[in-house]
Coordinates of C-alpha atoms in Angstrom, one line a residue:
M243 CA 92.4 124.2 89.0
P244 CA 93.4 121.1 90.8
K245 CA 91.0 119.4 92.9
Y246 CA 93.1 118.1 97.0
A247 CA 91.9 115.3 98.0
A248 CA 93.0 114.5 101.9
N249 CA 94.0 111.1 101.6
I250 CA 92.3 109.8 105.2
T251 CA 95.0 106.9 105.5
M252 CA 97.8 109.1 106.0
L253 CA 95.7 112.3 107.7
F254 CA 93.4 113.2 110.8
Q255 CA 95.1 109.5 112.3
E256 CA 94.3 111.5 116.1
H257 CA 90.9 110.4 114.7
D258 CA 89.4 106.8 114.7
F259 CA 88.9 106.1 110.8
L260 CA 85.1 106.7 109.9
D261 CA 85.8 109.8 112.1
R262 CA 88.1 111.1 109.9
F263 CA 85.7 111.7 107.4
D264 CA 84.4 114.2 109.5
A265 CA 87.8 115.9 110.3
A266 CA 88.5 116.1 106.8
G267 CA 85.2 117.9 106.2
K268 CA 85.6 120.7 109.3
A269 CA 90.1 120.9 107.1
G270 CA 87.6 122.1 104.0
F271 CA 88.3 118.6 102.6
Q272 CA 85.4 118.5 99.0
F273 CA 87.5 115.4 98.0
I274 CA 88.6 111.7 99.8
E275 CA 90.8 109.1 98.9
Y276 CA 92.2 106.3 100.9
M277 CA 94.3 103.2 99.8
F278 CA 91.6 100.6 101.2
P279 CA 88.0 100.4 102.4
Y280 CA 87.6 96.7 101.8
P281 CA 87.2 96.4 106.2
Y282 CA 84.3 98.8 106.0
D283 CA 80.9 98.1 104.9
A284 CA 80.7 99.9 101.5
V285 CA 77.2 101.4 102.5
E286 CA 78.9 102.6 105.4
L287 CA 81.7 104.5 103.4
R288 CA 79.5 105.8 101.7
A289 CA 76.6 107.1 103.9
K290 CA 80.3 108.8 105.5
L291 CA 81.0 110.5 102.5
D292 CA 76.7 111.9 102.2
Q293 CA 77.5 113.1 105.5
N294 CA 79.9 116.2 104.8
N295 CA 78.8 116.0 101.4
Q296 CA 82.1 114.9 99.7
T297 CA 82.9 113.0 96.6
Q298 CA 85.9 109.6 96.8
A299 CA 88.6 109.9 94.8
L300 CA 90.4 106.8 94.7
F301 CA 90.7 104.2 96.4
N302 CA 93.2 100.7 96.0
L303 CA 92.7 96.8 94.3
P304 CA 93.1 94.6 97.1
A305 CA 96.8 94.1 98.0
G306 CA 97.2 91.0 99.5
D307 CA 98.1 90.4 103.6
W308 CA 99.7 94.4 103.8
A309 CA 100.3 94.0 107.5
G310 CA 102.2 90.7 106.4
G311 CA 104.4 92.7 104.2
D312 CA 102.4 92.6 100.4
R313 CA 102.0 95.6 98.9
G314 CA 100.6 94.3 96.1
I315 CA 100.3 90.9 94.6
A316 CA 99.6 91.7 90.4
V317 CA 103.2 90.6 89.5
Q318 CA 102.7 87.4 91.1
P319 CA 101.9 84.0 89.4
S320 CA 100.6 81.7 92.3
R321 CA 98.0 84.4 93.3
Q322 CA 96.5 84.8 90.0
D323 CA 93.2 83.8 91.7
E324 CA 93.6 86.2 94.9
F325 CA 94.6 89.6 92.0
R326 CA 91.4 88.6 89.4
E327 CA 89.1 87.9 92.7
G328 CA 89.9 90.8 94.3
V329 CA 89.4 93.3 91.4
G330 CA 85.7 92.3 91.8
K331 CA 85.4 92.7 94.8
A332 CA 86.6 96.6 94.3
I333 CA 83.8 96.8 91.0
D334 CA 81.6 95.2 94.3
Y335 CA 83.1 98.4 96.4
A336 CA 82.8 100.7 93.5
A337 CA 79.9 100.8 92.5
V338 CA 78.6 102.5 95.8
L339 CA 81.4 105.0 96.2
Y340 CA 81.2 106.3 92.9
K341 CA 77.7 106.4 92.2
G342 CA 76.0 109.5 90.7
V343 CA 79.9 110.2 90.8
Q344 CA 80.9 112.7 87.4
G345 CA 84.0 112.5 85.9
P346 CA 86.9 109.9 87.1
K347 CA 86.5 107.0 88.8
L348 CA 89.7 105.7 89.3
V349 CA 91.0 102.2 90.5
N350 CA 94.8 102.5 91.9
V351 CA 96.7 98.9 91.8
L352 CA 100.1 98.0 94.0
V353 CA 101.1 95.4 91.3
G354 CA 103.5 93.8 94.2
K355 CA 106.9 92.7 94.7
A356 CA 107.8 89.7 92.1
E357 CA 108.1 85.9 93.2
S358 CA 109.7 84.6 89.9
D359 CA 112.2 85.1 86.8
E360 CA 111.6 88.1 84.9
A361 CA 109.3 85.7 82.2
T362 CA 107.3 84.7 83.8
T363 CA 106.1 87.7 86.1
R364 CA 105.9 89.9 83.1
K365 CA 103.6 87.8 81.3
T366 CA 101.3 87.3 84.8
I367 CA 100.9 91.4 85.8
I368 CA 100.7 91.5 81.9
G369 CA 97.9 89.0 81.5
N370 CA 96.2 90.2 85.3
L371 CA 96.6 94.6 84.1
Q372 CA 94.7 93.6 81.4
Y373 CA 91.9 91.0 83.4
A374 CA 91.2 94.0 85.7
A375 CA 90.9 96.5 83.0
D376 CA 88.7 95.5 81.1
K377 CA 86.3 94.0 84.1
L378 CA 87.1 97.9 84.7
A379 CA 86.0 99.1 82.3
D380 CA 82.9 97.5 81.6
A381 CA 81.9 99.3 85.7
G382 CA 82.8 102.7 83.8
L383 CA 86.3 102.8 86.1
T384 CA 90.0 103.7 85.3
L385 CA 92.4 101.5 86.4
I386 CA 95.2 103.6 87.6
V387 CA 99.0 102.0 87.9
E388 CA 102.0 103.1 90.8
P389 CA 105.9 103.6 91.1
L390 CA 107.6 103.6 94.1
N391 CA 110.1 104.3 94.6
P392 CA 113.5 101.3 96.4
Y393 CA 114.1 103.3 99.5
D394 CA 110.6 102.5 101.0
V395 CA 109.8 99.2 99.6
P396 CA 112.2 97.4 98.6
G397 CA 111.1 94.4 96.0
F398 CA 108.2 96.5 94.6
Y399 CA 108.2 96.2 90.9
L400 CA 108.4 98.6 89.2
Y401 CA 110.2 102.4 90.0
G402 CA 110.3 105.2 87.9
T403 CA 107.3 106.4 85.7
Q404 CA 108.8 105.3 81.7
N405 CA 108.9 101.7 82.7
T406 CA 105.1 102.1 84.4
L407 CA 104.3 104.0 81.5
D408 CA 106.2 101.0 78.9
L409 CA 103.8 98.5 82.0
I410 CA 101.0 100.4 80.2
E411 CA 101.7 100.3 76.7
E412 CA 101.9 96.9 77.2
V413 CA 99.0 96.5 78.3
G414 CA 97.7 97.9 76.0
R415 CA 94.2 99.1 77.5
E416 CA 92.7 102.9 76.7
N417 CA 91.6 102.7 80.7
V418 CA 94.7 102.8 82.2
K419 CA 96.6 105.2 82.9
L420 CA 99.6 106.1 85.6
Q421 CA 99.7 107.5 89.0
Y422 CA 102.3 110.0 89.3
D423 CA 103.4 110.5 93.3
F424 CA 106.2 113.4 93.4
Y425 CA 106.9 112.0 96.2
H426 CA 108.0 108.5 95.2
M427 CA 109.9 110.3 91.9
Q428 CA 111.6 112.6 93.5
R429 CA 113.4 110.1 95.2
V430 CA 113.5 108.0 92.2
E431 CA 114.2 110.2 89.9
G432 CA 114.1 114.0 90.4
H433 CA 112.7 116.4 87.4
L434 CA 109.3 116.0 88.1
T435 CA 107.8 119.4 86.2
Q436 CA 109.7 117.9 83.2
T437 CA 107.8 114.7 83.5
V438 CA 104.5 116.7 84.3
R439 CA 105.2 118.4 81.3
E440 CA 105.6 115.1 78.8
N441 CA 103.2 113.2 80.4
L442 CA 100.1 114.9 81.8
D443 CA 97.8 113.5 78.6
K444 CA 99.3 110.2 80.6
I445 CA 98.7 110.5 84.3
A446 CA 95.0 110.2 85.8
H447 CA 96.3 110.5 89.4
I448 CA 98.7 112.8 91.3
Q449 CA 99.7 112.6 94.9
L450 CA 102.1 114.4 97.3
A451 CA 104.3 115.0 100.2
D452 CA 107.5 116.1 100.7
V453 CA 111.0 114.9 101.0
P454 CA 112.5 113.3 103.2
G455 CA 110.7 112.4 105.7
R456 CA 107.5 112.7 103.7
H457 CA 105.5 115.2 105.4
Q458 CA 103.3 118.4 104.5
P459 CA 104.8 119.9 101.5
G460 CA 107.6 122.7 103.0
T461 CA 109.1 120.3 104.9
G462 CA 111.7 118.8 102.1
E463 CA 113.2 119.6 99.3
I464 CA 110.2 119.9 96.7
N465 CA 109.3 123.3 95.3
Y466 CA 105.4 122.8 95.5
P467 CA 104.5 126.4 95.4
F468 CA 105.7 126.3 91.7
L469 CA 105.5 122.5 90.9
L470 CA 101.7 123.2 91.6
A471 CA 101.6 125.6 90.0
E472 CA 102.8 124.3 87.1
L473 CA 100.1 122.0 87.1
D474 CA 98.1 124.5 87.5
R475 CA 99.3 126.8 84.2
L476 CA 98.9 123.4 82.5
G477 CA 95.2 123.0 82.5
Y478 CA 95.4 119.6 85.2
G479 CA 91.7 119.6 86.6
G480 CA 92.4 116.5 87.9
Y481 CA 93.3 115.1 91.4
V482 CA 95.7 116.0 94.5
G483 CA 95.8 113.5 96.7
L484 CA 97.4 114.7 99.8
E485 CA 99.5 111.8 100.9
Y486 CA 101.9 112.8 103.4
I487 CA 102.3 112.2 107.3
P488 CA 101.0 115.1 109.0
E489 CA 104.5 116.7 111.3
G490 CA 101.6 117.7 114.1
R491 CA 97.7 117.5 114.0
T492 CA 96.8 117.2 110.0
E493 CA 95.1 120.4 110.6
D494 CA 97.8 122.0 111.7
T495 CA 99.8 120.8 108.6
L496 CA 97.8 123.3 106.5
G497 CA 98.7 126.8 106.0
W498 CA 100.4 126.0 102.3
L499 CA 97.2 124.4 101.0
K500 CA 95.6 128.1 102.5
D501 CA 98.2 129.8 101.3
L502 CA 97.7 128.3 97.2
Q503 CA 94.1 128.3 97.3
K504 CA 93.8 132.4 99.1

């Protein structure tokens, strides 16, 4: 059965960030993910996890100036040193946040928007991901690569499952896997069930939100009862991150999850 993780970057926004761990705990979440830990001290974050008996499920590599429009920097030759410094920073945080965790220890990379020609961009991203994968492997970590969609993030380098799997194959490291986000992939290509069936061995993490609107399951076109039951049937035991924008209070948007767990 999947392990459902609250993405507290998106959920419980009615609370200050550090209070979201408590809110998620009260709502029954044992697993926590978020985009970036770096504005906070790792020890402080770990204390919040421990207070609520929660496990860190996922966080991202540093992704540049998010407020300024960056969505990752792995494809940008001019920022290779910054990217590689970020890998070291993520490893330092992982050593605290994942200490004692059994099972996968995941760090996600958003590759960003290209600034150069395709040949230079490809060479840069392959080199950066190989560097990151090797450093993360030494620390017992798995690097996951996430494609987005061109409507929410115009200019992003990776759209679609196959493009990302092709990149992962080029990188050629055993600890590089796919993060598969149902929301983004529904907007790009659809065929969610078939894609999961064919590529489950390459997927290390799943995220969800409904389409359109990026709200909770049941507000849009994706048949989540079927899709999540299929994950269970296929034996997927990894994380499913709830990365949606709640319509109303987060606690009031969890009925679909309670129905699944009956």
